[in-house]
Tab-separated table of N, CA and C in Angstrom:
chain	number	residue	atom	x	y	z
A	1	UNK	N	-35.872	18.409	-51.552
A	1	UNK	CA	-34.940	17.560	-52.562
A	1	UNK	C	-35.661	17.652	-53.977
A	2	UNK	N	-37.058	17.551	-54.089
A	2	UNK	CA	-37.605	17.510	-55.515
A	2	UNK	C	-37.796	19.090	-56.059
A	3	UNK	N	-37.703	20.089	-55.066
A	3	UNK	CA	-37.833	21.287	-55.489
A	3	UNK	C	-36.591	21.823	-56.247
A	4	UNK	N	-35.394	21.296	-55.723
A	4	UNK	CA	-34.109	21.777	-56.170
A	4	UNK	C	-33.794	20.847	-57.438
A	5	UNK	N	-34.251	19.550	-57.335
A	5	UNK	CA	-33.903	18.656	-58.386
A	5	UNK	C	-35.034	18.394	-59.200
A	6	UNK	N	-36.037	19.151	-59.375
A	6	UNK	CA	-37.104	18.990	-60.342
A	6	UNK	C	-36.790	18.708	-61.730
A	7	UNK	N	-35.783	19.330	-62.278
A	7	UNK	CA	-35.403	19.031	-63.622
A	7	UNK	C	-33.940	18.576	-63.804
A	8	UNK	N	-33.544	17.781	-62.696
A	8	UNK	CA	-32.326	17.063	-62.671
A	8	UNK	C	-32.649	15.507	-63.132
A	9	UNK	N	-31.713	14.821	-62.852
A	9	UNK	CA	-31.806	13.373	-63.346
A	9	UNK	C	-31.877	12.401	-62.106
A	10	UNK	N	-32.102	11.168	-62.421
A	10	UNK	CA	-32.324	10.050	-61.152
A	10	UNK	C	-31.067	10.074	-60.311
A	11	UNK	N	-29.932	10.105	-60.965
A	11	UNK	CA	-28.604	10.083	-60.040
A	11	UNK	C	-28.570	11.263	-58.986
A	12	UNK	N	-28.918	12.376	-59.503
A	12	UNK	CA	-28.961	13.561	-58.650
A	12	UNK	C	-30.114	13.468	-57.437
A	13	UNK	N	-31.177	12.973	-57.780
A	13	UNK	CA	-32.014	12.744	-56.704
A	13	UNK	C	-31.549	11.762	-55.661
A	14	UNK	N	-31.029	10.582	-56.247
A	14	UNK	CA	-30.531	9.621	-55.322
A	14	UNK	C	-29.457	10.132	-54.466
A	15	UNK	N	-28.649	11.028	-54.992
A	15	UNK	CA	-27.475	11.614	-54.228
A	15	UNK	C	-27.977	12.677	-53.204
A	16	UNK	N	-29.106	13.349	-53.444
A	16	UNK	CA	-29.726	14.271	-52.410
A	16	UNK	C	-30.448	13.419	-51.523
A	17	UNK	N	-31.023	12.306	-51.669
A	17	UNK	CA	-31.610	11.482	-50.704
A	17	UNK	C	-30.571	10.817	-49.794
A	18	UNK	N	-29.467	10.480	-50.493
A	18	UNK	CA	-28.450	9.791	-49.581
A	18	UNK	C	-27.724	10.705	-48.656
A	19	UNK	N	-27.608	11.863	-48.894
A	19	UNK	CA	-26.900	12.844	-48.097
A	19	UNK	C	-27.841	13.877	-47.257
A	20	UNK	N	-29.102	13.509	-47.354
A	20	UNK	CA	-30.147	14.385	-46.603
A	20	UNK	C	-30.162	13.889	-45.202
A	21	UNK	N	-29.874	14.712	-44.140
A	21	UNK	CA	-30.043	14.415	-42.714
A	21	UNK	C	-31.540	13.925	-42.386
A	22	UNK	N	-32.436	14.576	-42.987
A	22	UNK	CA	-33.808	14.239	-42.720
A	22	UNK	C	-34.163	12.778	-43.281
A	23	UNK	N	-33.840	12.597	-44.564
A	23	UNK	CA	-34.043	11.127	-45.185
A	23	UNK	C	-33.237	10.141	-44.253
A	24	UNK	N	-32.136	10.509	-43.930
A	24	UNK	CA	-31.301	9.587	-43.025
A	24	UNK	C	-31.905	9.147	-41.896
A	25	UNK	N	-32.634	10.130	-41.206
A	25	UNK	CA	-33.454	9.609	-39.880
A	25	UNK	C	-34.504	8.959	-40.428
A	26	UNK	N	-35.247	9.362	-41.328
A	26	UNK	CA	-36.557	8.729	-41.718
A	26	UNK	C	-36.152	7.155	-42.193
A	27	UNK	N	-35.138	7.049	-42.959
A	27	UNK	CA	-34.698	5.780	-43.538
A	27	UNK	C	-33.794	5.060	-42.860
A	28	UNK	N	-33.536	5.290	-41.484
A	28	UNK	CA	-32.751	4.673	-40.505
A	28	UNK	C	-31.477	4.421	-40.945
A	29	UNK	N	-30.842	5.227	-41.778
A	29	UNK	CA	-29.318	5.015	-42.106
A	29	UNK	C	-28.569	5.977	-41.255
A	30	UNK	N	-29.090	6.869	-40.486
A	30	UNK	CA	-28.314	7.830	-39.584
A	30	UNK	C	-27.692	7.128	-38.622
A	31	UNK	N	-26.468	7.246	-38.350
A	31	UNK	CA	-25.506	6.541	-37.291
A	31	UNK	C	-25.437	5.137	-37.635
A	32	UNK	N	-25.678	4.623	-38.813
A	32	UNK	CA	-25.490	3.293	-39.176
A	32	UNK	C	-23.954	2.988	-39.471
A	33	UNK	N	-23.658	1.886	-39.231
A	33	UNK	CA	-22.130	1.350	-39.490
A	33	UNK	C	-22.050	0.235	-40.429
A	34	UNK	N	-21.032	0.317	-41.267
A	34	UNK	CA	-20.829	-0.916	-42.297
A	34	UNK	C	-20.574	-2.231	-41.411
A	35	UNK	N	-20.849	-3.322	-42.070
A	35	UNK	CA	-20.552	-4.656	-41.431
A	35	UNK	C	-19.023	-4.774	-41.069
A	36	UNK	N	-18.233	-4.316	-42.000
A	36	UNK	CA	-16.851	-4.407	-41.916
A	36	UNK	C	-16.407	-3.571	-40.509
A	37	UNK	N	-16.880	-2.426	-40.314
A	37	UNK	CA	-16.450	-1.653	-39.293
A	37	UNK	C	-16.847	-2.221	-37.991
A	38	UNK	N	-18.184	-2.777	-37.990
A	38	UNK	CA	-18.618	-3.493	-36.705
A	38	UNK	C	-17.807	-4.759	-36.481
A	39	UNK	N	-17.459	-5.460	-37.485
A	39	UNK	CA	-16.568	-6.546	-37.155
A	39	UNK	C	-15.195	-6.377	-36.710
A	40	UNK	N	-14.604	-5.190	-37.216
A	40	UNK	CA	-13.195	-4.617	-36.799
A	40	UNK	C	-13.272	-4.121	-35.347
A	41	UNK	N	-14.267	-3.359	-35.143
A	41	UNK	CA	-14.329	-2.833	-33.718
A	41	UNK	C	-14.949	-3.476	-32.645
A	42	UNK	N	-15.990	-4.432	-32.944
A	42	UNK	CA	-16.781	-5.294	-31.893
A	42	UNK	C	-16.615	-6.623	-32.169
A	43	UNK	N	-16.040	-7.228	-33.157
A	43	UNK	CA	-15.911	-8.521	-33.392
A	43	UNK	C	-17.190	-9.223	-33.559
A	44	UNK	N	-18.178	-8.620	-33.951
A	44	UNK	CA	-19.661	-9.125	-34.395
A	44	UNK	C	-20.043	-9.282	-35.709
A	45	UNK	N	-20.849	-10.089	-36.185
A	45	UNK	CA	-21.279	-10.190	-37.403
A	45	UNK	C	-22.623	-9.345	-37.429
A	46	UNK	N	-22.682	-8.514	-38.478
A	46	UNK	CA	-23.850	-7.744	-38.650
A	46	UNK	C	-24.310	-7.741	-40.124
A	47	UNK	N	-25.539	-7.235	-40.436
A	47	UNK	CA	-25.891	-7.328	-41.790
A	47	UNK	C	-26.420	-5.879	-42.295
A	48	UNK	N	-26.443	-5.679	-43.327
A	48	UNK	CA	-26.659	-4.365	-43.953
A	48	UNK	C	-28.255	-3.917	-43.725
A	49	UNK	N	-28.458	-2.696	-43.304
A	49	UNK	CA	-29.770	-2.238	-43.119
A	49	UNK	C	-30.389	-2.271	-44.416
A	50	UNK	N	-31.673	-2.923	-44.448
A	50	UNK	CA	-32.371	-3.105	-45.649
A	50	UNK	C	-33.431	-1.959	-45.889
A	51	UNK	N	-33.636	-1.214	-44.883
A	51	UNK	CA	-34.721	-0.136	-45.035
A	51	UNK	C	-34.436	0.673	-46.053
A	52	UNK	N	-33.162	1.310	-46.151
A	52	UNK	CA	-32.843	2.264	-47.219
A	52	UNK	C	-33.125	1.655	-48.676
A	53	UNK	N	-32.439	0.625	-48.867
A	53	UNK	CA	-32.682	-0.199	-50.088
A	53	UNK	C	-34.137	-0.410	-50.606
A	54	UNK	N	-34.844	-0.949	-49.545
A	54	UNK	CA	-36.342	-1.228	-49.758
A	54	UNK	C	-36.980	0.126	-50.223
A	55	UNK	N	-36.848	1.224	-49.501
A	55	UNK	CA	-37.445	2.455	-49.754
A	55	UNK	C	-37.040	2.923	-51.184
A	56	UNK	N	-35.782	2.955	-51.609
A	56	UNK	CA	-35.366	3.440	-52.830
A	56	UNK	C	-35.989	2.628	-54.041
A	57	UNK	N	-36.197	1.236	-53.788
A	57	UNK	CA	-36.870	0.339	-54.712
A	57	UNK	C	-38.379	0.696	-54.751
A	58	UNK	N	-39.060	0.932	-53.620
A	58	UNK	CA	-40.523	1.175	-53.750
A	58	UNK	C	-40.855	2.571	-54.021
A	59	UNK	N	-40.038	3.626	-53.562
A	59	UNK	CA	-40.466	4.921	-53.868
A	59	UNK	C	-39.913	5.490	-55.165
A	60	UNK	N	-38.555	5.261	-55.391
A	60	UNK	CA	-37.802	5.846	-56.436
A	60	UNK	C	-37.530	5.091	-57.723
A	61	UNK	N	-37.759	3.744	-57.744
A	61	UNK	CA	-37.380	2.992	-58.905
A	61	UNK	C	-38.508	2.165	-59.324
A	62	UNK	N	-38.542	0.794	-58.867
A	62	UNK	CA	-39.487	-0.126	-59.365
A	62	UNK	C	-40.874	-0.183	-58.962
A	63	UNK	N	-41.143	0.356	-57.726
A	63	UNK	CA	-42.420	0.321	-57.163
A	63	UNK	C	-42.626	-1.230	-56.320
A	64	UNK	N	-43.888	-1.483	-56.053
A	64	UNK	CA	-44.123	-2.535	-55.303
A	64	UNK	C	-44.461	-3.748	-56.230
A	65	UNK	N	-45.179	-3.455	-57.364
A	65	UNK	CA	-45.617	-4.457	-58.312
A	65	UNK	C	-45.299	-4.166	-59.583
A	66	UNK	N	-45.114	-5.325	-60.511
A	66	UNK	CA	-44.767	-5.105	-61.814
A	66	UNK	C	-46.045	-4.514	-62.570
A	67	UNK	N	-45.868	-3.613	-63.670
A	67	UNK	CA	-46.925	-3.005	-64.182
A	67	UNK	C	-47.043	-3.331	-65.808
A	68	UNK	N	-48.261	-3.280	-66.305
A	68	UNK	CA	-48.475	-3.471	-67.808
A	68	UNK	C	-48.184	-2.053	-68.358
A	69	UNK	N	-48.129	-2.003	-69.753
A	69	UNK	CA	-47.742	-0.762	-70.428
A	69	UNK	C	-48.734	0.393	-70.024
A	70	UNK	N	-49.960	0.005	-69.835
A	70	UNK	CA	-51.047	0.957	-69.583
A	70	UNK	C	-50.985	1.364	-68.040
A	71	UNK	N	-50.003	0.893	-67.190
A	71	UNK	CA	-50.107	1.117	-65.875
A	71	UNK	C	-50.845	0.454	-64.943
A	72	UNK	N	-51.511	-0.576	-65.382
A	72	UNK	CA	-52.454	-1.439	-64.376
A	72	UNK	C	-51.502	-2.565	-63.937
A	73	UNK	N	-51.614	-3.190	-62.702
A	73	UNK	CA	-50.769	-4.113	-62.214
A	73	UNK	C	-50.826	-5.443	-63.032
A	74	UNK	N	-49.676	-6.108	-63.173
A	74	UNK	CA	-49.604	-7.541	-63.901
A	74	UNK	C	-50.186	-8.286	-62.789
A	75	UNK	N	-50.907	-9.400	-63.277
A	75	UNK	CA	-51.531	-10.291	-62.406
A	75	UNK	C	-50.952	-11.769	-62.818
A	76	UNK	N	-50.889	-12.556	-61.690
A	76	UNK	CA	-50.506	-13.881	-62.023
A	76	UNK	C	-51.745	-14.785	-62.343
A	77	UNK	N	-51.702	-16.069	-62.548
A	77	UNK	CA	-52.802	-16.891	-62.939
A	77	UNK	C	-54.015	-16.803	-61.921
A	78	UNK	N	-53.569	-16.631	-60.683
A	78	UNK	CA	-54.793	-16.478	-59.625
A	78	UNK	C	-55.312	-15.159	-59.470
A	79	UNK	N	-54.757	-14.161	-60.219
A	79	UNK	CA	-55.311	-12.711	-60.134
A	79	UNK	C	-54.661	-11.962	-59.229
A	80	UNK	N	-53.501	-12.468	-58.663
A	80	UNK	CA	-52.824	-11.709	-57.525
A	80	UNK	C	-51.610	-10.662	-58.278
A	81	UNK	N	-51.522	-9.713	-57.783
A	81	UNK	CA	-50.393	-8.762	-58.444
A	81	UNK	C	-49.051	-9.535	-58.242
A	82	UNK	N	-48.231	-9.353	-59.312
A	82	UNK	CA	-46.855	-9.918	-59.322
A	82	UNK	C	-45.874	-9.005	-58.770
A	83	UNK	N	-45.187	-9.344	-57.778
A	83	UNK	CA	-44.198	-8.509	-56.974
A	83	UNK	C	-43.109	-8.046	-57.867
A	84	UNK	N	-42.679	-6.791	-57.753
A	84	UNK	CA	-41.548	-6.413	-58.659
A	84	UNK	C	-40.246	-6.930	-58.280
A	85	UNK	N	-40.097	-7.144	-56.982
A	85	UNK	CA	-38.834	-7.884	-56.449
A	85	UNK	C	-39.087	-8.770	-55.232
A	86	UNK	N	-38.076	-9.470	-54.831
A	86	UNK	CA	-38.116	-10.324	-53.550
A	86	UNK	C	-37.369	-9.813	-52.535
A	87	UNK	N	-37.447	-10.339	-51.293
A	87	UNK	CA	-36.666	-10.060	-50.185
A	87	UNK	C	-35.280	-10.186	-50.358
A	88	UNK	N	-34.967	-11.232	-51.142
A	88	UNK	CA	-33.523	-11.656	-51.490
A	88	UNK	C	-33.020	-10.509	-52.285
A	89	UNK	N	-33.709	-9.961	-53.254
A	89	UNK	CA	-32.933	-8.985	-53.996
A	89	UNK	C	-32.914	-7.693	-53.145
A	90	UNK	N	-33.796	-7.350	-52.236
A	90	UNK	CA	-33.566	-6.258	-51.272
A	90	UNK	C	-32.252	-6.489	-50.518
A	91	UNK	N	-31.990	-7.625	-50.017
A	91	UNK	CA	-30.782	-7.913	-49.102
A	91	UNK	C	-29.606	-7.772	-50.078
A	92	UNK	N	-29.592	-8.148	-51.171
A	92	UNK	CA	-28.489	-8.017	-52.263
A	92	UNK	C	-28.254	-6.580	-52.471
A	93	UNK	N	-29.318	-5.838	-52.609
A	93	UNK	CA	-29.091	-4.283	-52.829
A	93	UNK	C	-28.662	-3.598	-51.853
A	94	UNK	N	-29.048	-3.966	-50.543
A	94	UNK	CA	-28.579	-3.341	-49.314
A	94	UNK	C	-27.064	-3.483	-49.088
A	95	UNK	N	-26.610	-4.662	-49.455
A	95	UNK	CA	-25.200	-5.012	-49.434
A	95	UNK	C	-24.312	-4.088	-50.313
A	96	UNK	N	-24.833	-3.514	-51.344
A	96	UNK	CA	-24.192	-2.685	-52.228
A	96	UNK	C	-23.929	-1.387	-51.565
């Protein structure tokens, strides 16, 4: 993915990741079905798989923690790193 897209843009890399069978297997979206499909065919309520959205955010966009301009982690008043996103944001991104 990165060899072919080394000089591409972010959108190209995300497209390659989304259509890659190897990434589909590793990110657990291989054979996944939409909530609407499961409701229509099985009459069950399901939720979007959050693994893909979590990995995109961690590996290819924001990372785990907020950073200062010099690349060091931002810290709260207690000296703990400030998370870049919450689980609610991951769930919202998964629904997209």
